[in-house]
PDB file of C-alpha atoms and ligand atoms in Angstrom:
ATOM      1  CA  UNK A 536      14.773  -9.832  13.739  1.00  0.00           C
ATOM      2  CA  UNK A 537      11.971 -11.977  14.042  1.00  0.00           C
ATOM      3  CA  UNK A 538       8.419 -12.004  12.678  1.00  0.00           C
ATOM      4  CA  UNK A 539       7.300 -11.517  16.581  1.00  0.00           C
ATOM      5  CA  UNK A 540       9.759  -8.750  17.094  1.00  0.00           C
ATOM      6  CA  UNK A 541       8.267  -6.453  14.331  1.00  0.00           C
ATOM      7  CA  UNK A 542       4.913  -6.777  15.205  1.00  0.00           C
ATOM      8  CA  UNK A 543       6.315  -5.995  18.780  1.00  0.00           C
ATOM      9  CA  UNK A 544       8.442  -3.057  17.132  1.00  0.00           C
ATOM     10  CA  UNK A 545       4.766  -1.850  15.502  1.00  0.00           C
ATOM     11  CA  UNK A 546       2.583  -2.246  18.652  1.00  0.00           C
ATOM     12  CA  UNK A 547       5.093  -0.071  20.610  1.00  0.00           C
ATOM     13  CA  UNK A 548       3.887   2.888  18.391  1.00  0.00           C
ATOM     14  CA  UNK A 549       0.724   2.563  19.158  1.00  0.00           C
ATOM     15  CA  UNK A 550      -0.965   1.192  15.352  1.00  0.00           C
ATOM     16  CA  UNK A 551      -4.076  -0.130  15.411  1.00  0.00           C
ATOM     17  CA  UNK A 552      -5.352  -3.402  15.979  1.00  0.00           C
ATOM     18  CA  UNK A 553      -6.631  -4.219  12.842  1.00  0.00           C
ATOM     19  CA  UNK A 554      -3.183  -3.125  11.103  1.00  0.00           C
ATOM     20  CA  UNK A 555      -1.016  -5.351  13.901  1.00  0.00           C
ATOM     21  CA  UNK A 556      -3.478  -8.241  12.388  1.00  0.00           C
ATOM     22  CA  UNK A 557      -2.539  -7.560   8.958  1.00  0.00           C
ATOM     23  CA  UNK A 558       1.413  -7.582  10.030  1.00  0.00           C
ATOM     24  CA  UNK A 559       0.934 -10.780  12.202  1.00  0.00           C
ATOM     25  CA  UNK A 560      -1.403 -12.464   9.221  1.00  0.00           C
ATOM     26  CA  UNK A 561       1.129 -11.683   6.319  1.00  0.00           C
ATOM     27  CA  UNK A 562       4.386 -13.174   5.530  1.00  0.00           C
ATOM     28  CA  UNK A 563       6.303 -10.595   4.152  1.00  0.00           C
ATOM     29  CA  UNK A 564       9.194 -13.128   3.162  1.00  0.00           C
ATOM     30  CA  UNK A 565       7.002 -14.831   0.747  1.00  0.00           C
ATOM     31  CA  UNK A 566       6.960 -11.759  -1.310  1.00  0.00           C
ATOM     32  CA  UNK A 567      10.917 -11.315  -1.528  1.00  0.00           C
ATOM     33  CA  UNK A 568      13.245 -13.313  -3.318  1.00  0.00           C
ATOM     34  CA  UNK A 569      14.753 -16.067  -1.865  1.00  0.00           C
ATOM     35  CA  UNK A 570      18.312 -14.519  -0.695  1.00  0.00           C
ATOM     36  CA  UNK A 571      16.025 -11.508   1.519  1.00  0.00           C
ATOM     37  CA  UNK A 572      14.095 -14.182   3.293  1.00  0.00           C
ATOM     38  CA  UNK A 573      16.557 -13.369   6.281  1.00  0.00           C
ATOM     39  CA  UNK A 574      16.134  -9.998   6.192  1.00  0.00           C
ATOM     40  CA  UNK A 575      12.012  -9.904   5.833  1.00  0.00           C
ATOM     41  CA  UNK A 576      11.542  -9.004   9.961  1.00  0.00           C
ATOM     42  CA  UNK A 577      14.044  -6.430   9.688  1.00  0.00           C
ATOM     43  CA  UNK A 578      11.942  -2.510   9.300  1.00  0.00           C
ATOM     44  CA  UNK A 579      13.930  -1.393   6.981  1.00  0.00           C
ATOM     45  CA  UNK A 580      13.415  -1.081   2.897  1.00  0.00           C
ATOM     46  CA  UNK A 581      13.731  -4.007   0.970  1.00  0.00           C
ATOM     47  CA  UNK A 582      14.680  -4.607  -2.674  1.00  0.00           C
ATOM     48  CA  UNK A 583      11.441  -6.704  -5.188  1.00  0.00           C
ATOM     49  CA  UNK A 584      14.036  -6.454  -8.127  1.00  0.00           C
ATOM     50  CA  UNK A 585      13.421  -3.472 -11.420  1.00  0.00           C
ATOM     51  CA  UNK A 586      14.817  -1.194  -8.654  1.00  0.00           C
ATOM     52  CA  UNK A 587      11.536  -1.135  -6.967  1.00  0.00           C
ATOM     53  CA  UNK A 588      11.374  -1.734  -3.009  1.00  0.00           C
ATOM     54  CA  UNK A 589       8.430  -2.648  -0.386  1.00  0.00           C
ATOM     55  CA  UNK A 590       8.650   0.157   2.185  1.00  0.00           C
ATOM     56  CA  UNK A 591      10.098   0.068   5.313  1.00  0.00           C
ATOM     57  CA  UNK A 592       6.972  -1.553   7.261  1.00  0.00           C
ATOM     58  CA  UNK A 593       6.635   1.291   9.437  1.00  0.00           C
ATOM     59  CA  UNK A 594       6.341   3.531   7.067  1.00  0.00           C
ATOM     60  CA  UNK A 595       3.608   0.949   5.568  1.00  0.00           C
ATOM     61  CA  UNK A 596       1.667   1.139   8.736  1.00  0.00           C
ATOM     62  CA  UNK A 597       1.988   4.789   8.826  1.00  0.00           C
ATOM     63  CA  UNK A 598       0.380   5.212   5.524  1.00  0.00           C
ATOM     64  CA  UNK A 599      -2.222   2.087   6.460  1.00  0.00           C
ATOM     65  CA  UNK A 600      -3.042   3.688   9.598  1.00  0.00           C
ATOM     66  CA  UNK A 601      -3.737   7.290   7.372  1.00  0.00           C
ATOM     67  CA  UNK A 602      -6.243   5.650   4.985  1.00  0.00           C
ATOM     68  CA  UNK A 603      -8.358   4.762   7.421  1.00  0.00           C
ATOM     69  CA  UNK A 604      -8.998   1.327   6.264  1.00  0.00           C
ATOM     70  CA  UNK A 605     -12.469  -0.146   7.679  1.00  0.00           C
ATOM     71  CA  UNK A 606     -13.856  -3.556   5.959  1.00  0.00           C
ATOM     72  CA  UNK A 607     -15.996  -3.089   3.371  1.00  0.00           C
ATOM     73  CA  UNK A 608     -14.529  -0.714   1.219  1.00  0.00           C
ATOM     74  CA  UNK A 609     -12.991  -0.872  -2.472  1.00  0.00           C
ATOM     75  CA  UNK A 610      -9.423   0.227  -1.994  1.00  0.00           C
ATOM     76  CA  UNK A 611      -6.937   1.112  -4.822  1.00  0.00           C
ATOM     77  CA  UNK A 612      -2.760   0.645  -4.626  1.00  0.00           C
ATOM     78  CA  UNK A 613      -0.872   2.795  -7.000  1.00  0.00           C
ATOM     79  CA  UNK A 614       2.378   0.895  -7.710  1.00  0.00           C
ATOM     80  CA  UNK A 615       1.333  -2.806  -6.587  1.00  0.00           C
ATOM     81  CA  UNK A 616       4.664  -4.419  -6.821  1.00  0.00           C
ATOM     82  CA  UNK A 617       5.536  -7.441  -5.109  1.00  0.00           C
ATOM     83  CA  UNK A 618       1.965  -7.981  -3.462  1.00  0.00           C
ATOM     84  CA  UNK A 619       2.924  -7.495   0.094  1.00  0.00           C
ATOM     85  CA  UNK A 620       0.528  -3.961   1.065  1.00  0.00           C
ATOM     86  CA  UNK A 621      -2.124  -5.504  -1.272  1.00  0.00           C
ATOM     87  CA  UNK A 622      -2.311  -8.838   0.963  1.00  0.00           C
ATOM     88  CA  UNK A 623      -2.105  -6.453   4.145  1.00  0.00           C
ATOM     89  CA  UNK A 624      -5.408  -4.697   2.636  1.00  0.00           C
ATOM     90  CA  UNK A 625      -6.850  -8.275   2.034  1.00  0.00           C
ATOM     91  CA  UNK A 626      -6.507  -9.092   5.708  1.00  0.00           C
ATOM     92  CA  UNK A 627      -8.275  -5.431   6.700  1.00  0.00           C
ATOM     93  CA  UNK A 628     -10.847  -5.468   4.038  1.00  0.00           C
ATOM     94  CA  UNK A 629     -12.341  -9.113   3.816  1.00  0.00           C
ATOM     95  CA  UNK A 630     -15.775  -8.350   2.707  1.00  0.00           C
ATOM     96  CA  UNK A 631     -14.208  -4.980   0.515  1.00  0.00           C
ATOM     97  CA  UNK A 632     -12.816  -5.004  -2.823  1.00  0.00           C
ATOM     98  CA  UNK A 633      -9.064  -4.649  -3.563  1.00  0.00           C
ATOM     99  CA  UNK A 634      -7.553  -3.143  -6.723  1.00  0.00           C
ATOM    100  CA  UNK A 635      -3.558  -2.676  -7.678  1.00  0.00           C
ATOM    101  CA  UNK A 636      -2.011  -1.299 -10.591  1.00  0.00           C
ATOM    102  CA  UNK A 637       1.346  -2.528 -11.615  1.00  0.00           C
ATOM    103  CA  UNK A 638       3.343  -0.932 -14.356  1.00  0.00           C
ATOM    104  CA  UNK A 639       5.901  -3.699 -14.391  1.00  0.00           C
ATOM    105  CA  UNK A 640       4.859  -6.558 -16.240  1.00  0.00           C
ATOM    106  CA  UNK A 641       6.592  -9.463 -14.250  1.00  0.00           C
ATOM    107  CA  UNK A 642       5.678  -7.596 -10.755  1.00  0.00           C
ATOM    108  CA  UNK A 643       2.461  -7.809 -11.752  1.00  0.00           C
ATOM    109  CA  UNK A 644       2.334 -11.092 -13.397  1.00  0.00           C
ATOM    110  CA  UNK A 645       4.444 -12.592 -10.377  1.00  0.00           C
ATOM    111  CA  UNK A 646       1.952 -10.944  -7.534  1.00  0.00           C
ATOM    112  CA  UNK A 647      -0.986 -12.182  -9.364  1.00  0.00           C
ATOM    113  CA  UNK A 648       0.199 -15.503  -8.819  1.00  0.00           C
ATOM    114  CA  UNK A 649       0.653 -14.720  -4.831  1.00  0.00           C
ATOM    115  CA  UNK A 650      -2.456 -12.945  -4.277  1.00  0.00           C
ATOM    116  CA  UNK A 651      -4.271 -16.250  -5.911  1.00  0.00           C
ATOM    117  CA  UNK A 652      -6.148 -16.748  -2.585  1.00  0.00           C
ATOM    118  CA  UNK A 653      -7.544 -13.452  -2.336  1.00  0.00           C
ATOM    119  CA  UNK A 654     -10.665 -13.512  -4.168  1.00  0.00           C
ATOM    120  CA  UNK A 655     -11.447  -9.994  -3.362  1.00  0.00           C
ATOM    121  CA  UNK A 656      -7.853  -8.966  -5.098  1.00  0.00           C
ATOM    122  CA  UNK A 657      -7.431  -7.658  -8.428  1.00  0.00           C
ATOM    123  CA  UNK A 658      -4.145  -6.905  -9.787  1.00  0.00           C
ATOM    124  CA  UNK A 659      -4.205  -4.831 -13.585  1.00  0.00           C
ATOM    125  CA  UNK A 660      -1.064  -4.414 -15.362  1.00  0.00           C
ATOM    126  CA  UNK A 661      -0.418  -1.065 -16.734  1.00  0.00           C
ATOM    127  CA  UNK A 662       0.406   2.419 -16.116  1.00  0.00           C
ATOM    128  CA  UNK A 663      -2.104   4.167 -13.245  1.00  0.00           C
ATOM    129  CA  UNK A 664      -2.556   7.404 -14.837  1.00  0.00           C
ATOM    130  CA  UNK A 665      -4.408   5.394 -17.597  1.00  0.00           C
ATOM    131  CA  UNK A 666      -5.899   1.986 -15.800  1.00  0.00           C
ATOM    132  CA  UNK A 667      -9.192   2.102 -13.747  1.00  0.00           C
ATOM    133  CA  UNK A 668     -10.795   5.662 -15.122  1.00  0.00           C
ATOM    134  CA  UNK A 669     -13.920   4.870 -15.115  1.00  0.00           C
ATOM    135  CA  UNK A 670     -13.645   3.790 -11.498  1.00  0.00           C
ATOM    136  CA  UNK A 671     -14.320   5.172  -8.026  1.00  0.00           C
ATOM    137  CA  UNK A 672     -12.762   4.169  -4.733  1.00  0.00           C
ATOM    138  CA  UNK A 673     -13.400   5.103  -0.887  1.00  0.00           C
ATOM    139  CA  UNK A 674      -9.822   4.589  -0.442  1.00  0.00           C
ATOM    140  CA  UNK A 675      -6.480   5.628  -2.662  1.00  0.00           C
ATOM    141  CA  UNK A 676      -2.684   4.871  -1.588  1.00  0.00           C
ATOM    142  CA  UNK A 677      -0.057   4.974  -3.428  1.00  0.00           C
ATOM    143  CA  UNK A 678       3.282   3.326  -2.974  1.00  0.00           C
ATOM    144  CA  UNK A 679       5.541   5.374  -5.298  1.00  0.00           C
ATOM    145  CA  UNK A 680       5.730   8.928  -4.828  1.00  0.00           C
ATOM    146  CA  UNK A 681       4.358  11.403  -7.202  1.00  0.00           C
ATOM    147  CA  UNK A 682       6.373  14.961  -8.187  1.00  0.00           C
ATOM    148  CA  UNK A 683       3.169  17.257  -7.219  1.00  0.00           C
ATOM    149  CA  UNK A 684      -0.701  16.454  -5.275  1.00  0.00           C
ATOM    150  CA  UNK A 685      -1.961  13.672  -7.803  1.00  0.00           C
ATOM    151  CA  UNK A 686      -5.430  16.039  -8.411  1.00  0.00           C
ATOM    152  CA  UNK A 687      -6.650  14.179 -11.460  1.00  0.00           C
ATOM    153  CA  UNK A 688      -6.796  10.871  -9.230  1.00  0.00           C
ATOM    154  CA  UNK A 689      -8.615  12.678  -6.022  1.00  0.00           C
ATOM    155  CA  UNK A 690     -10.762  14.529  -8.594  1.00  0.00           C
ATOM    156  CA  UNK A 691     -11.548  11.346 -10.832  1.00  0.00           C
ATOM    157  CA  UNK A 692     -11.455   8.032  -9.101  1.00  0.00           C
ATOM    158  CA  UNK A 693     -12.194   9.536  -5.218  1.00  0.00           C
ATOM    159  CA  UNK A 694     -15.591   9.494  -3.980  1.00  0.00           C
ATOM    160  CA  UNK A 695     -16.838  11.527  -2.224  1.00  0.00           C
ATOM    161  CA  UNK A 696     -15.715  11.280   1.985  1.00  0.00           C
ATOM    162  CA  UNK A 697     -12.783   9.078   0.283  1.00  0.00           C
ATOM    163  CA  UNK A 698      -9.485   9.380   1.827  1.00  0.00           C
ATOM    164  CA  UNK A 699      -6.436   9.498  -0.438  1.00  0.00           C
ATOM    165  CA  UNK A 700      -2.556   8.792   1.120  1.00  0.00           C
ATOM    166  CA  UNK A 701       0.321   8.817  -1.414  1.00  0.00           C
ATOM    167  CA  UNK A 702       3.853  10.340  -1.144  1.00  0.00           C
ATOM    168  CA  UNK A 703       4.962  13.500  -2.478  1.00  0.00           C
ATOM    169  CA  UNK A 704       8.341  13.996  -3.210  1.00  0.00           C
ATOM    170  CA  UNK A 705       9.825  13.453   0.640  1.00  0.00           C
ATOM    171  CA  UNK A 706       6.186  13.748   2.098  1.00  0.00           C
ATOM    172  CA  UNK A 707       3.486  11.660   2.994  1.00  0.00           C
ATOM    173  CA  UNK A 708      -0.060  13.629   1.774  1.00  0.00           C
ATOM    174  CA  UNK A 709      -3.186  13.052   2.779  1.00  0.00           C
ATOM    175  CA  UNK A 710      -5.960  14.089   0.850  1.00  0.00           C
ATOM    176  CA  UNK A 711     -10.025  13.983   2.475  1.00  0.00           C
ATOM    177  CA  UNK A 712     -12.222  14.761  -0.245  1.00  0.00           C
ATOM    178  CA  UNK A 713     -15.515  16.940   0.670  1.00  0.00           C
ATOM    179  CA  UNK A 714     -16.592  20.120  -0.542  1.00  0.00           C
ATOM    180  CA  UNK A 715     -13.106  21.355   0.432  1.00  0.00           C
ATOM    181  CA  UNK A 716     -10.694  19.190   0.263  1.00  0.00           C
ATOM    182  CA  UNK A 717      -8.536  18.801   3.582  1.00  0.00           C
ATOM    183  CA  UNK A 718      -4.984  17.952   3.041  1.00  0.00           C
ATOM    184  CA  UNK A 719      -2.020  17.333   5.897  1.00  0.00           C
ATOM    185  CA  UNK A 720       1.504  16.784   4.831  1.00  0.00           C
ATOM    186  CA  UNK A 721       3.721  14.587   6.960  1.00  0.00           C
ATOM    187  CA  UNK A 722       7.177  15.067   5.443  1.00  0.00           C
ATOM    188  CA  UNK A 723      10.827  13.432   5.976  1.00  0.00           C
ATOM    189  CA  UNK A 724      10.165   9.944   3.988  1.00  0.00           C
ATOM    190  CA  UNK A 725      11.722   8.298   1.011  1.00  0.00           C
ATOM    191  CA  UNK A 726       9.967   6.539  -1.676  1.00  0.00           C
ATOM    192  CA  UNK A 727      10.950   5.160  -5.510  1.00  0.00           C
ATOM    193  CA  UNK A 728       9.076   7.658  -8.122  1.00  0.00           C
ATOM    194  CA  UNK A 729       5.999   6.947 -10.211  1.00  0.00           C
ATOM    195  CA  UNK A 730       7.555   6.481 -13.867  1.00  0.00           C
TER     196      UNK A 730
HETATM  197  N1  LIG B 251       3.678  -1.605  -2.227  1.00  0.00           N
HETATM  198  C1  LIG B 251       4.566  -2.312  -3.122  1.00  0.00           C
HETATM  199  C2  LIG B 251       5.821  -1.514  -3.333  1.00  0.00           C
HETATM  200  C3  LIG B 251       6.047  -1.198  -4.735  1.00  0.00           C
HETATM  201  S1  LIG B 251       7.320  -0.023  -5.100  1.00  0.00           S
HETATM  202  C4  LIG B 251       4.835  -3.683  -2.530  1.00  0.00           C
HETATM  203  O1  LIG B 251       4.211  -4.025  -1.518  1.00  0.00           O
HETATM  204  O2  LIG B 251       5.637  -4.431  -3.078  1.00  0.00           O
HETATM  205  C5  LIG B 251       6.451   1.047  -6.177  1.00  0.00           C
HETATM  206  C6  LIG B 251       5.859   0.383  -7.398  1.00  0.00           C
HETATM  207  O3  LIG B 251       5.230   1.397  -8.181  1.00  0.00           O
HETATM  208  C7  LIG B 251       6.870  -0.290  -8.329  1.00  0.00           C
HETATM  209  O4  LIG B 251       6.579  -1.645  -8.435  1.00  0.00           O
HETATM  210  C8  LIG B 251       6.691   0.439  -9.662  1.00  0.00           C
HETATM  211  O5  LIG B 251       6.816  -0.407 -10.781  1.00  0.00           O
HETATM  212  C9  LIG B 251       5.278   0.981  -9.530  1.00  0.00           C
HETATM  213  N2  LIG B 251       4.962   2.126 -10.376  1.00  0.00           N
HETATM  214  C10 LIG B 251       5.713   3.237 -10.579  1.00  0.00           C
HETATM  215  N3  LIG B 251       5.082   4.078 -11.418  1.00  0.00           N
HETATM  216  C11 LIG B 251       3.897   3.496 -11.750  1.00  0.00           C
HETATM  217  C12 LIG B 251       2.791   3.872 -12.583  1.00  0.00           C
HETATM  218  N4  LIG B 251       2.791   5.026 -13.261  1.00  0.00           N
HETATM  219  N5  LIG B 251       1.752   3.032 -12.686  1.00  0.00           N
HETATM  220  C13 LIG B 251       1.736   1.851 -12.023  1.00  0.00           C
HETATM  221  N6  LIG B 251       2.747   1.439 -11.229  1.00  0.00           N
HETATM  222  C14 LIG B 251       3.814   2.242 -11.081  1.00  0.00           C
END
């Protein structure tokens, strides 16, 4: 399969335009190791090494299409790893500002080095139930599935009208914060858990 063919694959379900951009502006073989390169068209799973994998890029648009991404905005990742969703957010949210947190040291270190020509991207290595407290974001996704509704991040780093997306367990949540929260679960997915 073909660069062409996935985006072809994506557009026959319908994502947005601005999401088809981000597939058609992003190689996603430059963010797996050498011996994958073949494989990067393919939607399916693919290994970045630490047994960690970029998600299947339907399930990537999925989630991209549930945060609601408009330009402008300051976006977080939960579980950065190879680079690849943070440079799709790059292409959606030129004039926003881009945050990932990597626990793994030489994920991090390596997409840092990647993501060099995104000034608006800033990858911090640690662990993302301690990194970025004191900040707030309009938009949250995470990339590694959590074991229950991550509360402490929608009621600590989401403002207000921000839209959260982030697996849990088999499910993809989303969480709209207001003065009631509004949540929809969309389950039958499978993610690598947040250690
Ligand atoms: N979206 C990523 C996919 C990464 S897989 C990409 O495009 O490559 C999930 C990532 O979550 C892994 O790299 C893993 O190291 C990271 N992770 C897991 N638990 C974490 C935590 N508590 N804090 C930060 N990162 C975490």
């Amino acid at each position: 399969m073909k660069k062409k063919d996935l985006i072809n694959r994506l557009k026959s379900f319908n994502f947005p335009k601005n999401i088809l951009d981000a597939f058609e502006k992003v190689d996603r073989s430059f963010f797996v190791t050498q011996n994958l390169k073949e494989e990067a068209y393919k939607d399916i799973p693919l290994p970045i090494g630490h047994n960690q994998t970029i998600s299947q890029p339907y399930t990537i648009a999925f989630m991209l299409m549930l945060l609601e991404v408009r330009d402008g905005q300051k976006i977080l990742e939960i579980g950065s790893g190879s680079g690849y969703v943070l440079s799709l957010l790059a292409e959606m949210n030129k004039n926003g500002e881009i945050y990932g947190v990597e626990k793994i040291k030489e994920l991090a270190e390596n997409s840092k080095e990647k993501l060099k020509k995104y000034k608006n991207v800033k990858v911090v290595q640690g662990d993302a139930l301690n990194e970025l407290q004191n900040e707030n974001f309009d938009r949250i996704i995470a990339s590694a599935s959590f074991s229950e509704l991550p509360q402490k991040i929608v009621n600590n780093q989401l403002k207000i009208k921000g839209i959260l997306v982030a697996p849990v367990v088999s499910s993809i949540v989303v969480i709209k914060k207001g003065s009631r929260n509004k949540v929809e679960e969309y389950p039958g997915f499978s993610f690598v858990p947040i250690v």
